[in-house]
mmCIF file of C-alpha atoms in Angstrom:
data_model
loop_
_atom_site.group_PDB
_atom_site.id
_atom_site.type_symbol
_atom_site.label_atom_id
_atom_site.label_comp_id
_atom_site.label_asym_id
_atom_site.label_seq_id
_atom_site.Cartn_x
_atom_site.Cartn_y
_atom_site.Cartn_z
ATOM 1 C CA UNK A 1 -0.072 -0.084 -0.062
ATOM 2 C CA UNK A 2 1.282 3.724 -0.993
ATOM 3 C CA UNK A 3 1.099 5.951 1.988
ATOM 4 C CA UNK A 4 -0.398 9.164 1.250
ATOM 5 C CA UNK A 5 1.745 12.259 1.533
ATOM 6 C CA UNK A 6 1.865 13.577 5.324
ATOM 7 C CA UNK A 7 -0.641 16.590 5.589
ATOM 8 C CA UNK A 8 0.190 19.480 7.776
ATOM 9 C CA UNK A 9 -2.277 18.443 10.386
ATOM 10 C CA UNK A 10 -0.485 15.004 10.787
ATOM 11 C CA UNK A 11 2.744 16.775 12.085
ATOM 12 C CA UNK A 12 3.724 16.261 15.305
ATOM 13 C CA UNK A 13 2.510 19.189 17.849
ATOM 14 C CA UNK A 14 5.166 21.756 18.840
ATOM 15 C CA UNK A 15 6.286 21.346 22.661
ATOM 16 C CA UNK A 16 5.111 23.724 25.079
ATOM 17 C CA UNK A 17 8.216 25.369 25.499
ATOM 18 C CA UNK A 18 8.675 26.020 21.673
ATOM 19 C CA UNK A 19 5.169 27.663 21.696
ATOM 20 C CA UNK A 20 6.102 30.046 24.431
ATOM 21 C CA UNK A 21 9.324 30.837 22.988
ATOM 22 C CA UNK A 22 7.499 31.545 19.634
ATOM 23 C CA UNK A 23 4.954 33.753 21.267
ATOM 24 C CA UNK A 24 7.618 35.419 23.618
ATOM 25 C CA UNK A 25 9.649 36.212 20.259
ATOM 26 C CA UNK A 26 6.661 37.721 18.668
ATOM 27 C CA UNK A 27 6.034 40.067 21.578
ATOM 28 C CA UNK A 28 9.440 41.105 21.924
ATOM 29 C CA UNK A 29 9.587 41.878 18.484
ATOM 30 C CA UNK A 30 6.571 44.043 18.286
ATOM 31 C CA UNK A 31 7.508 45.745 21.410
ATOM 32 C CA UNK A 32 10.973 46.315 20.377
ATOM 33 C CA UNK A 33 9.684 47.905 17.016
ATOM 34 C CA UNK A 34 7.390 50.197 18.977
ATOM 35 C CA UNK A 35 9.940 51.412 21.461
ATOM 36 C CA UNK A 36 12.206 52.173 18.318
ATOM 37 C CA UNK A 37 9.607 54.110 16.524
ATOM 38 C CA UNK A 38 9.181 56.100 19.619
ATOM 39 C CA UNK A 39 12.965 56.608 20.225
ATOM 40 C CA UNK A 40 13.318 57.839 16.590
ATOM 41 C CA UNK A 41 11.153 60.693 17.846
ATOM 42 C CA UNK A 42 12.024 61.200 21.167
ATOM 43 C CA UNK A 43 15.771 59.593 21.900
ATOM 44 C CA UNK A 44 16.109 58.390 25.464
ATOM 45 C CA UNK A 45 17.335 61.128 27.758
ATOM 46 C CA UNK A 46 17.301 58.510 30.774
ATOM 47 C CA UNK A 47 18.543 55.127 31.586
ATOM 48 C CA UNK A 48 22.226 53.550 30.681
ATOM 49 C CA UNK A 49 24.705 55.910 28.686
ATOM 50 C CA UNK A 50 25.037 53.262 26.074
ATOM 51 C CA UNK A 51 21.276 52.952 25.373
ATOM 52 C CA UNK A 52 21.017 56.532 25.228
ATOM 53 C CA UNK A 53 24.216 56.717 22.544
ATOM 54 C CA UNK A 54 22.110 54.035 20.461
ATOM 55 C CA UNK A 55 19.112 55.836 20.145
ATOM 56 C CA UNK A 56 20.881 58.718 18.953
ATOM 57 C CA UNK A 57 23.263 56.588 16.463
ATOM 58 C CA UNK A 58 20.118 55.314 15.191
ATOM 59 C CA UNK A 59 18.128 58.451 15.061
ATOM 60 C CA UNK A 60 20.599 59.694 12.468
ATOM 61 C CA UNK A 61 19.573 56.985 9.986
ATOM 62 C CA UNK A 62 15.815 57.622 11.091
ATOM 63 C CA UNK A 63 14.311 56.831 7.322
ATOM 64 C CA UNK A 64 16.313 53.820 6.704
ATOM 65 C CA UNK A 65 15.546 52.405 10.215
ATOM 66 C CA UNK A 66 11.679 52.894 9.583
ATOM 67 C CA UNK A 67 11.925 51.576 5.989
ATOM 68 C CA UNK A 68 13.277 48.335 7.562
ATOM 69 C CA UNK A 69 11.488 48.379 10.914
ATOM 70 C CA UNK A 70 7.738 48.900 9.803
ATOM 71 C CA UNK A 71 7.662 46.274 7.491
ATOM 72 C CA UNK A 72 9.455 43.940 10.138
ATOM 73 C CA UNK A 73 6.435 44.659 12.262
ATOM 74 C CA UNK A 74 3.892 43.919 9.746
ATOM 75 C CA UNK A 75 5.593 40.688 8.871
ATOM 76 C CA UNK A 76 5.700 39.740 12.312
ATOM 77 C CA UNK A 77 2.092 40.486 12.985
ATOM 78 C CA UNK A 78 0.942 38.334 9.788
ATOM 79 C CA UNK A 79 3.159 35.455 11.376
ATOM 80 C CA UNK A 80 0.667 33.804 13.333
ATOM 81 C CA UNK A 81 -2.059 34.771 11.069
ATOM 82 C CA UNK A 82 -0.239 32.552 8.309
ATOM 83 C CA UNK A 83 1.229 29.652 10.168
ATOM 84 C CA UNK A 84 -1.756 29.047 12.356
ATOM 85 C CA UNK A 85 -4.149 29.503 9.542
ATOM 86 C CA UNK A 86 -6.362 31.839 11.131
ATOM 87 C CA UNK A 87 -7.772 32.901 7.737
ATOM 88 C CA UNK A 88 -8.304 31.098 4.498
ATOM 89 C CA UNK A 89 -7.531 34.212 2.670
ATOM 90 C CA UNK A 90 -4.547 34.151 0.327
ATOM 91 C CA UNK A 91 -3.470 38.092 1.094
ATOM 92 C CA UNK A 92 -1.956 37.493 4.365
ATOM 93 C CA UNK A 93 0.637 34.982 2.917
ATOM 94 C CA UNK A 94 1.154 37.186 -0.207
ATOM 95 C CA UNK A 95 1.864 40.116 2.046
ATOM 96 C CA UNK A 96 4.315 38.142 3.796
ATOM 97 C CA UNK A 97 6.561 37.482 0.865
ATOM 98 C CA UNK A 98 6.463 41.170 -0.165
ATOM 99 C CA UNK A 99 7.166 42.562 3.200
ATOM 100 C CA UNK A 100 9.920 39.745 3.790
ATOM 101 C CA UNK A 101 11.505 41.036 0.577
ATOM 102 C CA UNK A 102 11.410 44.532 1.680
ATOM 103 C CA UNK A 103 12.810 43.554 5.168
ATOM 104 C CA UNK A 104 15.726 41.613 3.828
ATOM 105 C CA UNK A 105 16.728 44.180 1.247
ATOM 106 C CA UNK A 106 16.663 46.809 3.873
ATOM 107 C CA UNK A 107 18.535 44.646 6.439
ATOM 108 C CA UNK A 108 21.446 44.694 4.047
ATOM 109 C CA UNK A 109 21.113 48.393 3.833
ATOM 110 C CA UNK A 110 21.056 48.958 7.590
ATOM 111 C CA UNK A 111 24.362 46.745 7.792
ATOM 112 C CA UNK A 112 26.278 49.491 6.393
ATOM 113 C CA UNK A 113 25.667 51.407 9.534
ATOM 114 C CA UNK A 114 26.030 48.328 11.801
ATOM 115 C CA UNK A 115 26.707 49.358 15.349
ATOM 116 C CA UNK A 116 28.713 46.275 16.294
ATOM 117 C CA UNK A 117 30.763 46.800 13.015
ATOM 118 C CA UNK A 118 32.170 43.810 11.194
ATOM 119 C CA UNK A 119 31.044 41.266 13.378
ATOM 120 C CA UNK A 120 27.209 42.425 13.488
ATOM 121 C CA UNK A 121 27.419 42.826 10.014
ATOM 122 C CA UNK A 122 28.787 39.513 9.206
ATOM 123 C CA UNK A 123 25.691 38.112 10.968
ATOM 124 C CA UNK A 124 23.451 40.241 9.102
ATOM 125 C CA UNK A 125 24.971 38.881 5.982
ATOM 126 C CA UNK A 126 24.791 35.346 6.804
ATOM 127 C CA UNK A 127 21.271 35.094 8.427
ATOM 128 C CA UNK A 128 19.795 37.706 6.264
ATOM 129 C CA UNK A 129 20.846 35.755 3.161
ATOM 130 C CA UNK A 130 19.465 32.649 4.684
ATOM 131 C CA UNK A 131 16.271 34.383 5.609
ATOM 132 C CA UNK A 132 15.519 35.638 2.014
ATOM 133 C CA UNK A 133 16.889 32.296 0.685
ATOM 134 C CA UNK A 134 14.466 30.392 2.497
ATOM 135 C CA UNK A 135 11.578 32.740 1.724
ATOM 136 C CA UNK A 136 12.449 32.596 -2.011
ATOM 137 C CA UNK A 137 12.674 28.869 -1.788
ATOM 138 C CA UNK A 138 9.173 28.895 0.081
ATOM 139 C CA UNK A 139 7.723 31.283 -2.526
ATOM 140 C CA UNK A 140 9.090 28.806 -5.655
ATOM 141 C CA UNK A 141 7.074 25.850 -3.975
ATOM 142 C CA UNK A 142 4.172 27.978 -3.363
ATOM 143 C CA UNK A 143 4.144 28.611 -7.242
ATOM 144 C CA UNK A 144 4.422 24.842 -7.849
ATOM 145 C CA UNK A 145 1.704 24.124 -5.429
ATOM 146 C CA UNK A 146 3.919 22.324 -3.158
ATOM 147 C CA UNK A 147 2.260 22.973 0.359
ATOM 148 C CA UNK A 148 4.088 21.093 2.596
ATOM 149 C CA UNK A 149 7.394 22.180 1.218
ATOM 150 C CA UNK A 150 6.199 25.852 1.027
ATOM 151 C CA UNK A 151 5.263 25.752 4.645
ATOM 152 C CA UNK A 152 8.555 24.157 5.726
ATOM 153 C CA UNK A 153 10.890 26.656 4.193
ATOM 154 C CA UNK A 154 8.367 29.560 5.316
ATOM 155 C CA UNK A 155 8.887 28.255 8.927
ATOM 156 C CA UNK A 156 12.745 28.471 8.471
ATOM 157 C CA UNK A 157 12.099 31.972 6.981
ATOM 158 C CA UNK A 158 10.067 33.231 10.183
ATOM 159 C CA UNK A 159 12.082 31.753 12.845
ATOM 160 C CA UNK A 160 15.108 33.010 11.419
ATOM 161 C CA UNK A 161 13.603 36.461 11.361
ATOM 162 C CA UNK A 162 12.491 36.185 14.899
ATOM 163 C CA UNK A 163 16.335 35.529 15.817
ATOM 164 C CA UNK A 164 16.196 39.612 16.175
ATOM 165 C CA UNK A 165 14.023 39.187 19.165
ATOM 166 C CA UNK A 166 16.331 36.645 20.557
ATOM 167 C CA UNK A 167 18.960 38.887 20.467
ATOM 168 C CA UNK A 168 17.159 41.190 22.787
ATOM 169 C CA UNK A 169 17.579 39.312 26.022
ATOM 170 C CA UNK A 170 21.186 38.602 25.129
ATOM 171 C CA UNK A 171 21.751 42.242 24.604
ATOM 172 C CA UNK A 172 19.968 43.065 28.019
ATOM 173 C CA UNK A 173 22.518 40.979 29.576
ATOM 174 C CA UNK A 174 25.473 42.714 28.056
ATOM 175 C CA UNK A 175 23.993 46.030 28.872
ATOM 176 C CA UNK A 176 23.173 44.730 32.610
ATOM 177 C CA UNK A 177 26.757 43.716 33.047
ATOM 178 C CA UNK A 178 28.536 46.397 31.208
ATOM 179 C CA UNK A 179 29.678 47.943 34.521
ATOM 180 C CA UNK A 180 31.652 44.703 35.125
ATOM 181 C CA UNK A 181 32.589 44.068 31.675
ATOM 182 C CA UNK A 182 33.161 47.529 30.473
ATOM 183 C CA UNK A 183 32.117 46.640 27.023
ATOM 184 C CA UNK A 184 30.390 49.094 24.711
ATOM 185 C CA UNK A 185 27.357 48.421 22.330
ATOM 186 C CA UNK A 186 29.956 48.454 19.447
ATOM 187 C CA UNK A 187 31.874 45.526 20.970
ATOM 188 C CA UNK A 188 28.623 43.283 22.128
ATOM 189 C CA UNK A 189 26.069 43.854 19.509
ATOM 190 C CA UNK A 190 27.776 41.776 16.911
ATOM 191 C CA UNK A 191 28.138 39.002 19.678
ATOM 192 C CA UNK A 192 24.533 39.347 20.602
ATOM 193 C CA UNK A 193 23.479 38.933 16.718
ATOM 194 C CA UNK A 194 25.664 35.786 16.257
ATOM 195 C CA UNK A 195 24.054 34.113 19.512
ATOM 196 C CA UNK A 196 20.528 35.301 18.797
ATOM 197 C CA UNK A 197 20.172 34.404 15.414
ATOM 198 C CA UNK A 198 22.098 30.904 15.805
ATOM 199 C CA UNK A 199 19.788 30.020 18.563
ATOM 200 C CA UNK A 200 16.531 30.490 16.453
ATOM 201 C CA UNK A 201 18.059 28.853 13.178
ATOM 202 C CA UNK A 202 19.241 25.432 15.423
ATOM 203 C CA UNK A 203 15.522 25.342 16.781
ATOM 204 C CA UNK A 204 14.004 25.657 13.502
ATOM 205 C CA UNK A 205 16.197 22.787 11.857
ATOM 206 C CA UNK A 206 15.551 20.628 15.028
ATOM 207 C CA UNK A 207 11.799 21.147 14.777
ATOM 208 C CA UNK A 208 11.757 20.509 10.944
ATOM 209 C CA UNK A 209 13.857 17.188 11.390
ATOM 210 C CA UNK A 210 11.637 16.233 14.081
ATOM 211 C CA UNK A 211 8.733 16.673 11.982
ATOM 212 C CA UNK A 212 10.425 14.996 8.879
ATOM 213 C CA UNK A 213 11.156 11.857 11.465
ATOM 214 C CA UNK A 214 7.504 11.690 12.406
ATOM 215 C CA UNK A 215 6.700 11.621 8.781
ATOM 216 C CA UNK A 216 8.789 8.641 7.906
ATOM 217 C CA UNK A 217 7.292 6.712 10.842
ATOM 218 C CA UNK A 218 3.765 7.598 9.738
ATOM 219 C CA UNK A 219 4.493 6.339 6.408
ATOM 220 C CA UNK A 220 6.102 3.269 7.548
ATOM 221 C CA UNK A 221 3.352 2.654 9.690
ATOM 222 C CA UNK A 222 0.687 2.912 6.840
#
């Protein structure tokens, strides 16, 4: 008997910690964009000197920063709508591809003004390229009507993009310990980027491999 191709609903349920981590990343990403939009208009006049300096620095590139973070915000808002199929409409998924392309393109432009220098820039080049490659591959499968393959690559793209949210707690640790380490944002931003994006990329691959393993077991049992 030939086993039918595994459908989305037959994939194993994500563990609780992964679901919690996903929603935390969504909340952090939305909050980070909201704070940055406010800081572009009213740079911080209180708090750690490093944070004030960062706000002032990004304010000098306000147009490019807005062109990057506003589409990123809209992309993140659409993520649960698309991945959890809250609607059968096609426009959210189409909008994600357009917004993703804008986010990826402006991320390259933003990297020319990287706070963390070449270490941060290298992280952006590696993971942003992987994000755009994953998004492009998902779109290619969409055009071929390969729903499962499209979804797998879309998950890769989404989780990598949410890596920017994972960098925030890492940066928070660096900011909190700066009086002991004497590290400036220009010294630890790149490290935080590599740590945050790497964590998300590895989690995405682990989950997708686990899903494929479940698919193989299902086919053998059929």
